[in-house]
Amino acid sequence: MRCIRQGAVEIAEGKNADDEPYNWFGGIGKQHHFKLEDGKQYSQEHSVICYRG
């Protein structure tokens, strides 16, 4: 949850210039890749937050 929160803070602070388009049923949004904590084990290697751009 800390990783997701930090990703949301980055979006809120405008640190999303490199975010890529994301197609979904509601149209085209953005996807923000966020960093996972080093030394932890996760079920996926990469994580993103999808939001309306």
mmCIF file of C-alpha atoms in Angstrom:
data_model
loop_
_atom_site.group_PDB
_atom_site.id
_atom_site.type_symbol
_atom_site.label_atom_id
_atom_site.label_comp_id
_atom_site.label_asym_id
_atom_site.label_seq_id
_atom_site.Cartn_x
_atom_site.Cartn_y
_atom_site.Cartn_z
ATOM 1 C CA MET A 1 0.000 0.000 0.000
ATOM 2 C CA ARG A 2 2.920 2.356 0.645
ATOM 3 C CA CYS A 3 4.082 1.888 -2.949
ATOM 4 C CA ILE A 4 0.622 2.659 -4.354
ATOM 5 C CA ARG A 5 0.327 5.691 -2.083
ATOM 6 C CA GLN A 6 3.691 7.023 -3.242
ATOM 7 C CA GLY A 7 2.608 6.522 -6.861
ATOM 8 C CA ALA A 8 -0.597 8.483 -6.190
ATOM 9 C CA VAL A 9 1.431 11.276 -4.558
ATOM 10 C CA GLU A 10 3.638 11.445 -7.675
ATOM 11 C CA ILE A 11 0.538 11.849 -9.868
ATOM 12 C CA ALA A 12 -0.891 14.538 -7.542
ATOM 13 C CA GLU A 13 2.428 16.416 -7.611
ATOM 14 C CA GLY A 14 2.441 16.390 -11.428
ATOM 15 C CA LYS A 15 5.329 13.928 -11.774
ATOM 16 C CA ASN A 16 3.519 12.120 -14.579
ATOM 17 C CA ALA A 17 5.005 13.587 -17.780
ATOM 18 C CA ASP A 18 6.209 10.124 -18.883
ATOM 19 C CA ASP A 19 2.869 8.382 -18.266
ATOM 20 C CA GLU A 20 1.668 6.355 -21.237
ATOM 21 C CA PRO A 21 -1.835 6.147 -22.735
ATOM 22 C CA TYR A 22 -4.046 3.320 -21.489
ATOM 23 C CA ASN A 23 -7.105 2.114 -23.418
ATOM 24 C CA TRP A 24 -10.016 0.893 -21.316
ATOM 25 C CA PHE A 25 -13.795 0.625 -21.579
ATOM 26 C CA GLY A 26 -14.223 4.263 -20.536
ATOM 27 C CA GLY A 27 -11.939 5.628 -23.251
ATOM 28 C CA ILE A 28 -8.278 6.533 -23.162
ATOM 29 C CA GLY A 29 -6.638 7.226 -19.824
ATOM 30 C CA LYS A 30 -3.075 7.208 -18.529
ATOM 31 C CA GLN A 31 -0.970 4.623 -16.730
ATOM 32 C CA HIS A 32 1.607 5.647 -14.135
ATOM 33 C CA HIS A 33 4.373 3.172 -13.362
ATOM 34 C CA PHE A 34 5.412 3.324 -9.720
ATOM 35 C CA LYS A 35 8.481 1.981 -7.941
ATOM 36 C CA LEU A 36 8.261 -1.058 -5.707
ATOM 37 C CA GLU A 37 10.320 -1.282 -2.512
ATOM 38 C CA ASP A 38 13.711 -2.938 -2.876
ATOM 39 C CA GLY A 39 14.205 -6.194 -0.993
ATOM 40 C CA LYS A 40 10.481 -7.075 -0.948
ATOM 41 C CA GLN A 41 8.781 -9.888 -2.838
ATOM 42 C CA TYR A 42 5.811 -9.005 -5.056
ATOM 43 C CA SER A 43 3.492 -11.079 -7.229
ATOM 44 C CA GLN A 44 4.293 -8.865 -10.227
ATOM 45 C CA GLU A 45 7.511 -7.282 -11.406
ATOM 46 C CA HIS A 46 5.886 -3.996 -12.523
ATOM 47 C CA SER A 47 2.936 -2.068 -11.135
ATOM 48 C CA VAL A 48 0.887 0.803 -12.533
ATOM 49 C CA ILE A 49 -1.915 3.117 -11.483
ATOM 50 C CA CYS A 50 -4.459 3.697 -14.257
ATOM 51 C CA TYR A 51 -6.300 7.006 -14.164
ATOM 52 C CA ARG A 52 -8.175 9.423 -16.387
ATOM 53 C CA GLY A 53 -5.707 11.718 -18.111
#
